[in-house]
Amino acid sequence: MTPSAAKVDTESEAKRRFEKVQKIIEEYGTDESALIPILQKIQEEYRYLPEEILTFVATALDLPPATVYGVATFYAQFSLEPKGKHLIKCCDGTACHVRKNQPVINAIRQELGLKDGKKTTDDHRFTVEIVSCIGACALAPAIVIDDVVYGQMTPEKVREVLSQIESADNAEATK
Amino acid sequence: MEGYITIDGVKTPINGKKNLLEVIRASGTELPTFCYHSELSVYGACRMCIVEIEGRGIQPSCSTPPEDGMVVHTHTPEVMRVRKMALELLLANHHGNCQTCEKNTKCRLQELVQKLGVKNVRFDESGETLPIDDKNQSIVRDPNKCILCGDCVRMCKEVQGIGVLDFAGRGSNVRVCPAFGKNLNQVECVYCGQCVSVCPTGALTIKSQVDEVWKAINDPNKIVVTQIAPAVRAAIASEFGITDGEHALGKVVTALRRVGFDRVYDTSFAADLTTVEEATEFLNRVAEGKHLPQFTSCCPAWVKFVEQFYPEYIPNLSSCKSPQQMFGSLAKRYLSEELGVPRENIFVVSIMPCTAKKFEARRPEFAVDGDPDVNAVLTTQELIKMISEVGIRVADLPLGSMDMPFGFKTGAGIIFGASGGVAEAVLRTAAGSEANANVTEFHEVRGLEGLKEANVVVGDKKLSLAIVSGLSNARKVLEKVKSGEANYDLIEVMACRGGCIGGGGQPLPNDMAAREERKNILYNCDAVQPLHNAADNPYIKECYSKILQRPNSEVAHKLLHTKYRSRRRIQGEDVDLTDTKSVEKIPVSVCIGTNCYLRGSYDTLRRLINIAKDAGLADRFDFKATFCFEKCMSSPNVKVGDKIHGGITPDKAEEFFESVIKPTADIKANEKLEV
Amino acid sequence: MTPIAPLKSPQDLEELKQKAISAIKACSTRILVCGGTGCMSNGAPAVFQAIKDELAKAGVPVRADIMSDEDEKAISLGYSGCPGFCQVGPIVRIFPADYFYVQVRPEDAKDIVEETVLNGKPVERLLFVKQDGQICKTRNEIPFYKNQVNVVLAECGVIEPGDIRDYIAHNGYRALAEALFGMTPEAVVDEVTKSGLRGRGGGGFPTGRKWAATQATQSPKKYIVCNADEGDPGAFMDESIMEGNPHAMLEGMIIAGYAVGADEGYIYVRAEYPLAIQRLRRAIAQAEEANLLGDNILGSPFSFHIHIKEGAGAFVCGEETALINSIEGRRGMPRPKPPFPAQAGLWGKPTVVNNVETFANVPKIILNGAEWFRSFGNEKSPGTKVFALTGAVVNTGLIEVPLGTTLGDVVFNIGGGIRTGKPFKAVQIGGPSGACLTKDHLDLPLDYDSLKSVGAMVGSGGLVVMDESTCMVEIARFFMQFTQKESCGKCVLCREGTKRMLEILEKIVSGRGRIEDLDLLEELAIAVRDGSLCGLGKSAPNPVLSTLKHFRDEYIAHIVDGVCPAGECEAFKSYTIIEEKCKGCGLCAKKCPVNAISGEIRKPFKIDKEACIKCGACVDACKFEAIMRA
């Protein structure tokens, strides 16, 4: 079950669906063997596995939280970090590297207020990842936002691109 | 299993051993292992114990049952190559310097690398350096030295029944850690230190307070006083090269004075005191028929366990402090008076077999105006290191005796260190005073088994006892008590199997064989004491006549008794359930920790939200679900603003909303709003 | 869909079978669109809809399902399972004529309806054309199929997996009836043992022996587990069986349950197969409706329930004990064996763990007998095997051949030889756990023991054919990267050993390898193979060891000569501007991210090889194909 590609709402909206966790646990039961299907359903609902929810599931199933954490971090399907609405992939292939992609990456993180290894903004609008060569070396340094390639990026262009996306979001919200 | 196996050409009897490894070891070849532990389930991951079995190829011997007729080769070139490669790969990932490591010369990785002749690591050191967890006072966790053998995981889960540590991640990202990678002090660890005892490397070690003690010793203003626990004396002989075990204590006493301690006392004295207080408390409860079964409370890991997992049994815990704490409390009061110094100038060091005692000493209720009753706790391992630092050859020292009056004990105080010891000590006192050698001995409660039951007659009372060691056994007993299946009057619980002699601070190896030996030493010590009933200790009697008046008196309660509180198991964040845009909202948090949850707190929450919606007031309140106010006794709990209200079951939701929640929004109760 | 009445006896089943056969027979035209994952993502749904629309336009009534035969004129339109020839999808088959239409587009629907449905004639342009220009009307004329023998896949592409009655019409569940009412459990185990069926998941362990061991272990509770966690990249045999004929697998599981004394079964399917999961759920629901699953099957005292458990993204869960741990809700880490699942498996109870294809073989063995099964294949490896044939061959797709077919037959007679016309170089058999076979092995029979004798294995059935443009070192690196990522991390040899092997391989393909690395690589490979805890670790070094054995010269070339003989590894490519072709437009220089190209306008430009980072941007930019990459 791949997580649905639904829009990510704000954090409070996502947590409001905590009631769903109850229902999910009721549906699958509290035996240890229900753990993985429960986690799969929760991930479908929340797009990731929130820490508080995992602790709650541990209590409901009478399992040590460390064990539940161990299962959640073993399987590739599970993500313990929510991904933002817009996924920004910064290419770190050789060409982009040589063409100074680092200032661009720094500018993106600064503009979005991402400090200390944080990958997703608080309002879950953006997630920033570093990826290996995307094959657009002629456009280096390049970033990809939601499958659209933005080439020859500079720190100055970053602000432009990001605000473009934000206004598109706002326009959609007020429709 | 019977029959014979041919090992390296030699026919060897199986003799009922459960796996091939044990047969091979019994035959005289010490096969290397990391992850095999006879008390834990078989894991089979380290691959060090592999052997070549004819017809089956290379197999791990720890998980293979022996079969009559097997032909086994323990050191073929292929097998040796695999073992060496495994070690080489482990070393390549092992960040850290042997020379400065706590486990230097005692590390099994070091030992095997040497033994198997690994001379070269042909791989670059890889991976990031992970942060060291030393935020608690008992255990230091260094994941960079972990070889992922899983012994700590299985010990904590299987023997201690908690499961604080587990594997996380996959492949080369795997690490052993508490839930969410938190630190031990943020999760439900009780600091029993059994994980430290089984860890083959320096990944789990004891947090040392030796430097603190040196500072106090070197401080001319401080009077440094020490108490030695009974279990310590049973474990130190071989460490110091002392061949006559009974004299070990005497030599150590001399050593401690040379190191610089001003007074050397015996925790067994305080254990006698604890016995008298607890026996009195117990007999009172039996007479009143209240708060039974009584649980012993001298084990701090057990106390934390109850506070976290079974807070409903807090009233059953004996209110007596542990001997360590009783000593600290009494000693500081007595010595500051006698020596005419403020109590802050007295530095009490307890030498314990136990890592959880470090946690106990820091409990805020065990201090007077900020000055702790026990200033520092050194485990047996730290004691050995401290004495070695000075270079004293303990075996050559003359014997010394302890200081008075706190150095005088009866045999009852000594046997506290073994499982069953506390129960027996209490029984001896409850049985009455007989100051001669024909004292009643209670053999039913002795032994290393994890669960012992005894029915004893004391005077005219028939008493049913359970003696438990190992926390997973404690869980079992608690569940039986909960369900009504078991009816005990007194339950002694020690977190460590076999009792304190197997504590997390004891020297290694700390296996059952070592514990058996230590247990015998303690009971032998008891046998040669002139007194065996704690109440007969003349200095204890003096304590009562001079200070405490009588057992369980008000003075005794103030100095020697304590209270407990329920604890949350894991630190985390609240879960918002409503929109939090407006700042004006009144926060209403409902606890969904286990106890509250089991009593319907979740339904309470749902009802409150719906009631608020129906009344058109949903936007005035900020409903949250939260984890654990630590008021489990009064569950379900709801916090409105700053105040926590207990007992709000779902049927009380409406009344609660009207009378408590609504008024906080300046809306009069029963006032209906136009929606 | 017309409801399925519960079958309360073998007679009921026979009755339903006859009804279904006549209903299908009475249908003048039956259109089956391939509904396998491959075709579904390649446009099959659009084709299906287009045909449906055209039929409506032409006023041709369509049956609600194959049983609805009230209207004589109504024809049948449905989705079948994968017919195997994935290369030429979307595939549409017409019965009873057995026309085999390939690469069908929605626009073709009109002609299909007009010419084939209404006029009974084939649409020639949709038929398969052989390399020599000959047109093949029916499936068996197509070379890809001519040399195959379909046992397990016989119904895939011929029946609708979404309707149990289609399966019943094709002898479905007759074997179960025979077992329940005509054989003792011991007799069933005996028959499977006599047939010589070996585990098709890769292990090749004699299935009968596994069942016998489980049957012999005393326990009131036992389990049947189907391993549908097909994780090899490039393998889709089990997927096609689950999507195309799920009932064969279910029937096999139920028969196994009866044989060993289990009343409950689990199918562990990887989450990345949503269509297979869907088809399985539907099949189980229909079987329950028909009383072929559940309590008192067909009115017998035997009950069996099947549950589906979805994987969560871990290749290692294809290992049986890791799979069991996963069903139990834990991390998918393997357990040491012994004890084997036959003694203590799921929740400590005796468990049979078998692969999808293994179970799918069982009904026909029971129905036709062990001797019949032995008529395919050879003595030690009887029966057929489904392979996924991919790579540099002309015909790629799913094939089924008797075990013992030679490698050459598969590559040339079925695969049609090398697509590019270049010489055959090697075949990787068994995916990331497998070894490679070279042209020296073209006469090697593909069966369990012959492959084992050359250090290879049948594996799950993935066959990747390679020509000279494939670098064998890169193949080893690619598979090691996969295995390393999927290692569970329990034992140090696999966890760290694969990581270090990957490090060395990456160094070699990027031009930084040293000759000492080769020895270390081999040493690591042997240690990991000998010392790992489970099959994943034990077989992870196979690609490395076999490429070192057969293609050592390629490794040496990378390390010592600084050359990739196959011309694949980027690090060894040299970019040169061909002077004669260069117009001096300077476009490449503009695009070069490292300013490695220089020159004057209208004169040939030059690439500085030292500065070049081999990104290929210049090649893409050049409009005159003046830059050579070799």
Tab-separated table of C-alpha atoms in Angstrom, chain B residues 247-552:
chain	number	residue	atom	x	y	z
B	247	HIS	CA	38.981	-11.998	54.934
B	248	ALA	CA	38.206	-9.999	51.876
B	249	LEU	CA	36.054	-7.509	53.725
B	250	GLY	CA	38.627	-6.879	56.448
B	251	LYS	CA	41.315	-6.062	53.884
B	252	VAL	CA	39.050	-3.828	51.904
B	253	VAL	CA	38.158	-1.897	55.033
B	254	THR	CA	41.847	-1.187	55.571
B	255	ALA	CA	42.213	-0.255	51.920
B	256	LEU	CA	39.358	2.219	52.141
B	257	ARG	CA	40.963	3.966	55.088
B	258	ARG	CA	44.201	4.207	53.156
B	259	VAL	CA	42.380	5.694	50.229
B	260	GLY	CA	41.164	8.408	52.526
B	261	PHE	CA	37.741	7.581	53.849
B	262	ASP	CA	37.189	8.960	57.307
B	263	ARG	CA	34.666	6.405	58.463
B	264	VAL	CA	33.874	2.942	57.143
B	265	TYR	CA	30.447	1.605	58.018
B	266	ASP	CA	28.300	-1.342	57.057
B	267	THR	CA	25.063	-1.115	55.125
B	268	SER	CA	24.100	-4.316	56.917
B	269	PHE	CA	23.593	-2.231	60.015
B	270	ALA	CA	21.032	-0.160	58.173
B	271	ALA	CA	19.588	-3.372	56.806
B	272	ASP	CA	18.956	-4.468	60.365
B	273	LEU	CA	17.161	-1.187	60.910
B	274	THR	CA	15.124	-1.654	57.765
B	275	THR	CA	14.212	-5.131	58.957
B	276	VAL	CA	12.849	-3.878	62.250
B	277	GLU	CA	10.871	-1.072	60.635
B	278	GLU	CA	9.522	-3.267	57.883
B	279	ALA	CA	8.645	-6.192	60.153
B	280	THR	CA	6.695	-3.833	62.389
B	281	GLU	CA	4.930	-2.325	59.394
B	282	PHE	CA	4.172	-5.782	58.045
B	283	LEU	CA	2.708	-7.118	61.248
B	284	ASN	CA	0.533	-4.021	61.505
B	285	ARG	CA	-0.804	-4.541	58.030
B	286	VAL	CA	-1.472	-8.197	58.732
B	287	ALA	CA	-3.340	-7.255	61.893
B	288	GLU	CA	-5.413	-4.649	60.049
B	289	GLY	CA	-5.756	-6.713	56.899
B	290	LYS	CA	-4.963	-3.623	54.808
B	291	HIS	CA	-2.626	-2.994	51.875
B	292	LEU	CA	-1.698	-6.618	51.517
B	293	PRO	CA	0.326	-8.116	49.950
B	294	GLN	CA	3.139	-5.945	51.197
B	295	PHE	CA	5.958	-5.460	48.700
B	296	THR	CA	9.514	-4.838	49.822
B	297	SER	CA	10.914	-1.493	48.735
B	298	CYS	CA	14.658	-1.691	49.137
B	299	CYS	CA	15.276	-2.328	45.443
B	300	PRO	CA	15.134	1.053	43.622
B	301	ALA	CA	14.771	-0.530	40.176
B	302	TRP	CA	11.761	-2.442	41.443
B	303	VAL	CA	10.291	0.714	42.969
B	304	LYS	CA	10.630	2.606	39.678
B	305	PHE	CA	9.119	-0.393	37.936
B	306	VAL	CA	6.040	-0.245	40.156
B	307	GLU	CA	5.771	3.526	39.776
B	308	GLN	CA	5.792	3.195	35.993
B	309	PHE	CA	3.905	0.025	35.233
B	310	TYR	CA	1.763	-0.792	38.249
B	311	PRO	CA	1.055	2.484	40.044
B	312	GLU	CA	-2.085	0.967	41.520
B	313	TYR	CA	0.186	-1.099	43.749
B	314	ILE	CA	2.068	1.862	45.155
B	315	PRO	CA	0.077	1.652	48.390
B	316	ASN	CA	1.304	-1.927	48.762
B	317	LEU	CA	4.969	-0.972	48.725
B	318	SER	CA	6.541	-0.836	52.122
B	319	SER	CA	6.991	2.787	53.077
B	320	CYS	CA	10.435	1.972	54.442
B	321	LYS	CA	13.398	3.496	52.716
B	322	SER	CA	16.117	1.158	51.524
B	323	PRO	CA	19.065	0.429	53.834
B	324	GLN	CA	21.225	2.764	51.740
B	325	GLN	CA	18.897	5.647	52.302
B	326	MET	CA	18.118	4.853	55.904
B	327	PHE	CA	21.825	4.885	56.529
B	328	GLY	CA	22.352	8.207	54.822
B	329	SER	CA	19.486	9.799	56.638
B	330	LEU	CA	20.519	8.468	60.019
B	331	ALA	CA	24.258	8.918	59.568
B	332	LYS	CA	24.044	12.548	58.534
B	333	ARG	CA	21.800	13.324	61.466
B	334	TYR	CA	23.852	11.380	64.002
B	335	LEU	CA	27.305	12.369	62.757
B	336	SER	CA	26.566	16.050	62.301
B	337	GLU	CA	25.407	16.086	65.916
B	338	GLU	CA	28.305	14.032	67.188
B	339	LEU	CA	31.021	15.821	65.257
B	340	GLY	CA	29.423	19.202	65.515
B	341	VAL	CA	29.489	19.905	61.811
B	342	PRO	CA	26.691	20.915	59.467
B	343	ARG	CA	25.324	17.973	57.536
B	344	GLU	CA	26.502	19.483	54.224
B	345	ASN	CA	30.050	18.803	55.370
B	346	ILE	CA	29.406	15.116	55.650
B	347	PHE	CA	29.871	13.301	52.363
B	348	VAL	CA	28.199	9.901	52.388
B	349	VAL	CA	29.441	7.402	49.859
B	350	SER	CA	27.687	4.081	49.538
B	351	ILE	CA	29.441	1.161	47.886
B	352	MET	CA	26.848	-0.912	46.188
B	353	PRO	CA	26.535	-3.849	43.810
B	354	CYS	CA	23.838	-1.818	42.108
B	355	THR	CA	23.573	0.839	39.391
B	356	ALA	CA	20.028	1.786	40.285
B	357	LYS	CA	21.227	2.954	43.668
B	358	LYS	CA	22.794	5.925	41.896
B	359	PHE	CA	19.344	6.855	40.687
B	360	GLU	CA	17.880	6.264	44.134
B	361	ALA	CA	20.395	8.517	45.836
B	362	ARG	CA	19.321	11.380	43.600
B	363	ARG	CA	15.599	11.083	44.221
B	364	PRO	CA	14.605	14.590	45.336
B	365	GLU	CA	12.729	13.322	48.389
B	366	PHE	CA	15.969	11.855	49.772
B	367	ALA	CA	17.495	15.191	50.556
B	368	VAL	CA	17.166	17.753	53.316
B	369	ASP	CA	17.133	21.323	52.077
B	370	GLY	CA	18.886	20.264	48.947
B	371	ASP	CA	21.589	18.241	50.678
B	372	PRO	CA	21.231	14.594	49.678
B	373	ASP	CA	21.309	11.905	52.339
B	374	VAL	CA	23.667	9.892	50.166
B	375	ASN	CA	26.083	12.014	48.195
B	376	ALA	CA	27.608	9.452	45.873
B	377	VAL	CA	27.234	5.797	45.021
B	378	LEU	CA	30.150	3.693	43.885
B	379	THR	CA	29.477	0.300	42.418
B	380	THR	CA	31.753	-2.636	43.208
B	381	GLN	CA	33.463	-2.102	39.860
B	382	GLU	CA	34.185	1.531	40.693
B	383	LEU	CA	35.498	0.589	44.123
B	384	ILE	CA	37.970	-1.776	42.543
B	385	LYS	CA	39.079	0.878	40.065
B	386	MET	CA	39.467	3.499	42.779
B	387	ILE	CA	41.621	1.286	44.937
B	388	SER	CA	43.670	0.258	41.894
B	389	GLU	CA	44.218	3.916	41.024
B	390	VAL	CA	46.080	4.343	44.264
B	391	GLY	CA	48.001	1.145	43.608
B	392	ILE	CA	47.248	-0.510	46.930
B	393	ARG	CA	47.968	-4.248	47.022
B	394	VAL	CA	44.885	-5.249	48.899
B	395	ALA	CA	45.863	-8.889	49.369
B	396	ASP	CA	48.885	-7.832	51.412
B	397	LEU	CA	46.995	-5.546	53.758
B	398	PRO	CA	46.296	-6.291	57.398
B	399	LEU	CA	42.683	-6.872	58.304
B	400	GLY	CA	40.662	-3.970	59.632
B	401	SER	CA	37.303	-3.604	61.256
B	402	MET	CA	34.537	-1.167	60.675
B	403	ASP	CA	33.722	1.912	62.676
B	404	MET	CA	31.018	1.906	65.301
B	405	PRO	CA	28.157	2.059	65.846
B	406	PHE	CA	27.101	1.713	62.257
B	407	GLY	CA	29.583	-1.067	61.630
B	408	PHE	CA	27.807	-3.586	63.834
B	409	LYS	CA	25.305	-5.903	62.223
B	410	THR	CA	23.495	-9.183	62.714
B	411	GLY	CA	23.384	-11.970	60.167
B	412	ALA	CA	19.945	-10.745	59.108
B	413	GLY	CA	21.435	-7.575	57.680
B	414	ILE	CA	24.066	-9.511	55.768
B	415	ILE	CA	21.705	-11.840	53.947
B	416	PHE	CA	19.884	-8.833	52.427
B	417	GLY	CA	22.208	-9.236	49.504
B	418	ALA	CA	20.706	-12.553	48.414
B	419	SER	CA	17.249	-13.160	47.046
B	420	GLY	CA	15.110	-14.257	49.957
B	421	GLY	CA	17.350	-12.449	52.418
B	422	VAL	CA	15.032	-9.557	53.166
B	423	ALA	CA	12.092	-11.890	53.621
B	424	GLU	CA	14.063	-14.137	55.922
B	425	ALA	CA	15.325	-11.187	57.947
B	426	VAL	CA	11.773	-9.904	58.385
B	427	LEU	CA	10.525	-13.346	59.313
B	428	ARG	CA	13.246	-13.770	61.914
B	429	THR	CA	12.221	-10.531	63.579
B	430	ALA	CA	8.543	-11.309	63.287
B	431	ALA	CA	9.159	-14.717	64.811
B	432	GLY	CA	10.353	-13.093	67.986
B	433	SER	CA	13.547	-12.469	69.782
B	434	GLU	CA	15.848	-15.377	70.455
B	435	ALA	CA	19.351	-14.237	71.111
B	436	ASN	CA	20.960	-17.625	70.814
B	437	ALA	CA	22.111	-19.891	68.075
B	438	ASN	CA	18.841	-21.782	67.791
B	439	VAL	CA	17.250	-19.084	65.783
B	440	THR	CA	14.663	-19.980	63.240
B	441	GLU	CA	16.193	-20.233	59.820
B	442	PHE	CA	13.881	-20.029	56.848
B	443	HIS	CA	15.421	-22.175	54.152
B	444	GLU	CA	12.304	-22.153	52.005
B	445	VAL	CA	13.032	-18.651	50.872
B	446	ARG	CA	16.662	-19.210	49.926
B	447	GLY	CA	18.069	-19.990	46.490
B	448	LEU	CA	18.649	-18.383	43.083
B	449	GLU	CA	15.392	-19.394	41.395
B	450	GLY	CA	13.396	-16.487	40.084
B	451	LEU	CA	10.194	-17.325	41.879
B	452	LYS	CA	9.994	-19.058	45.219
B	453	GLU	CA	6.915	-19.540	47.310
B	454	ALA	CA	6.884	-20.254	50.994
B	455	ASN	CA	4.270	-20.809	53.608
B	456	VAL	CA	5.599	-20.150	57.061
B	457	VAL	CA	4.099	-20.077	60.496
B	458	VAL	CA	5.178	-17.199	62.663
B	459	GLY	CA	3.803	-17.337	66.151
B	460	ASP	CA	0.125	-17.993	65.571
B	461	LYS	CA	0.033	-16.619	62.055
B	462	LYS	CA	0.162	-18.568	58.820
B	463	LEU	CA	1.949	-16.423	56.260
B	464	SER	CA	2.181	-16.872	52.535
B	465	LEU	CA	5.253	-15.426	50.895
B	466	ALA	CA	6.575	-14.989	47.399
B	467	ILE	CA	10.240	-14.307	46.759
B	468	VAL	CA	10.838	-12.899	43.300
B	469	SER	CA	13.983	-11.925	41.470
B	470	GLY	CA	14.142	-10.739	37.876
B	471	LEU	CA	11.519	-8.227	36.796
B	472	SER	CA	9.759	-10.435	34.248
B	473	ASN	CA	9.031	-12.767	37.154
B	474	ALA	CA	7.798	-9.758	39.098
B	475	ARG	CA	5.394	-8.982	36.281
B	476	LYS	CA	4.074	-12.502	36.356
B	477	VAL	CA	3.463	-12.348	40.083
B	478	LEU	CA	1.811	-8.940	39.845
B	479	GLU	CA	-0.543	-10.173	37.173
B	480	LYS	CA	-1.432	-13.127	39.359
B	481	VAL	CA	-2.089	-10.833	42.297
B	482	LYS	CA	-4.147	-8.542	40.072
B	483	SER	CA	-6.297	-11.354	38.802
B	484	GLY	CA	-6.755	-12.732	42.279
B	485	GLU	CA	-5.093	-15.964	41.317
B	486	ALA	CA	-2.493	-15.556	44.047
B	487	ASN	CA	-2.879	-14.581	47.658
B	488	TYR	CA	0.373	-13.582	49.245
B	489	ASP	CA	0.967	-11.658	52.408
B	490	LEU	CA	4.536	-10.561	51.763
B	491	ILE	CA	6.337	-10.366	48.452
B	492	GLU	CA	10.035	-9.667	48.244
B	493	VAL	CA	11.103	-8.385	44.849
B	494	MET	CA	14.653	-7.910	43.667
B	495	ALA	CA	15.144	-6.681	40.120
B	496	CYS	CA	18.268	-8.757	39.602
B	497	ARG	CA	18.080	-12.539	39.372
B	498	GLY	CA	19.369	-14.076	42.549
B	499	GLY	CA	19.237	-10.762	44.389
B	500	CYS	CA	21.713	-7.920	44.807
B	501	ILE	CA	24.650	-10.292	44.516
B	502	GLY	CA	23.883	-10.214	40.805
B	503	GLY	CA	23.521	-6.453	40.622
B	504	GLY	CA	24.488	-4.397	37.596
B	505	GLY	CA	27.506	-2.969	39.375
B	506	GLN	CA	29.121	-6.262	40.274
B	507	PRO	CA	32.389	-7.366	38.734
B	508	LEU	CA	32.294	-9.534	35.636
B	509	PRO	CA	31.550	-12.290	35.006
B	510	ASN	CA	28.208	-11.741	36.669
B	511	ASP	CA	26.616	-15.010	35.585
B	512	MET	CA	24.611	-17.485	37.627
B	513	ALA	CA	27.702	-19.425	38.624
B	514	ALA	CA	29.219	-16.296	40.146
B	515	ARG	CA	25.950	-15.490	41.881
B	516	GLU	CA	25.762	-18.964	43.384
B	517	GLU	CA	29.212	-18.539	44.849
B	518	ARG	CA	28.453	-15.098	46.236
B	519	LYS	CA	25.212	-16.314	47.783
B	520	ASN	CA	27.054	-19.012	49.676
B	521	ILE	CA	29.541	-16.499	51.026
B	522	LEU	CA	26.723	-14.376	52.413
B	523	TYR	CA	24.950	-17.221	54.154
B	524	ASN	CA	28.275	-18.374	55.557
B	525	CYS	CA	28.890	-14.897	56.910
B	526	ASP	CA	25.461	-15.013	58.484
B	527	ALA	CA	26.168	-18.367	60.062
B	528	VAL	CA	29.219	-17.101	61.945
B	529	GLN	CA	27.563	-13.973	63.320
B	530	PRO	CA	26.692	-14.070	67.014
B	531	LEU	CA	23.294	-12.519	66.325
B	532	HIS	CA	20.844	-13.376	63.574
B	533	ASN	CA	17.762	-11.396	64.480
B	534	ALA	CA	17.928	-7.735	63.536
B	535	ALA	CA	15.907	-6.713	66.582
B	536	ASP	CA	18.661	-8.124	68.776
B	537	ASN	CA	21.252	-5.703	67.411
B	538	PRO	CA	22.151	-3.679	70.537
B	539	TYR	CA	23.085	-0.645	68.483
B	540	ILE	CA	19.783	-0.725	66.728
B	541	LYS	CA	18.144	-0.827	70.126
B	542	GLU	CA	20.235	2.185	71.063
B	543	CYS	CA	19.087	4.016	67.950
B	544	TYR	CA	15.552	3.588	69.057
B	545	SER	CA	16.130	4.573	72.643
B	546	LYS	CA	18.177	7.647	71.710
B	547	ILE	CA	16.622	8.936	68.510
B	548	LEU	CA	13.806	6.979	66.984
B	549	GLN	CA	11.749	6.131	70.054
B	550	ARG	CA	10.101	3.056	68.598
B	551	PRO	CA	9.570	1.394	65.213
B	552	ASN	CA	7.173	3.262	62.903
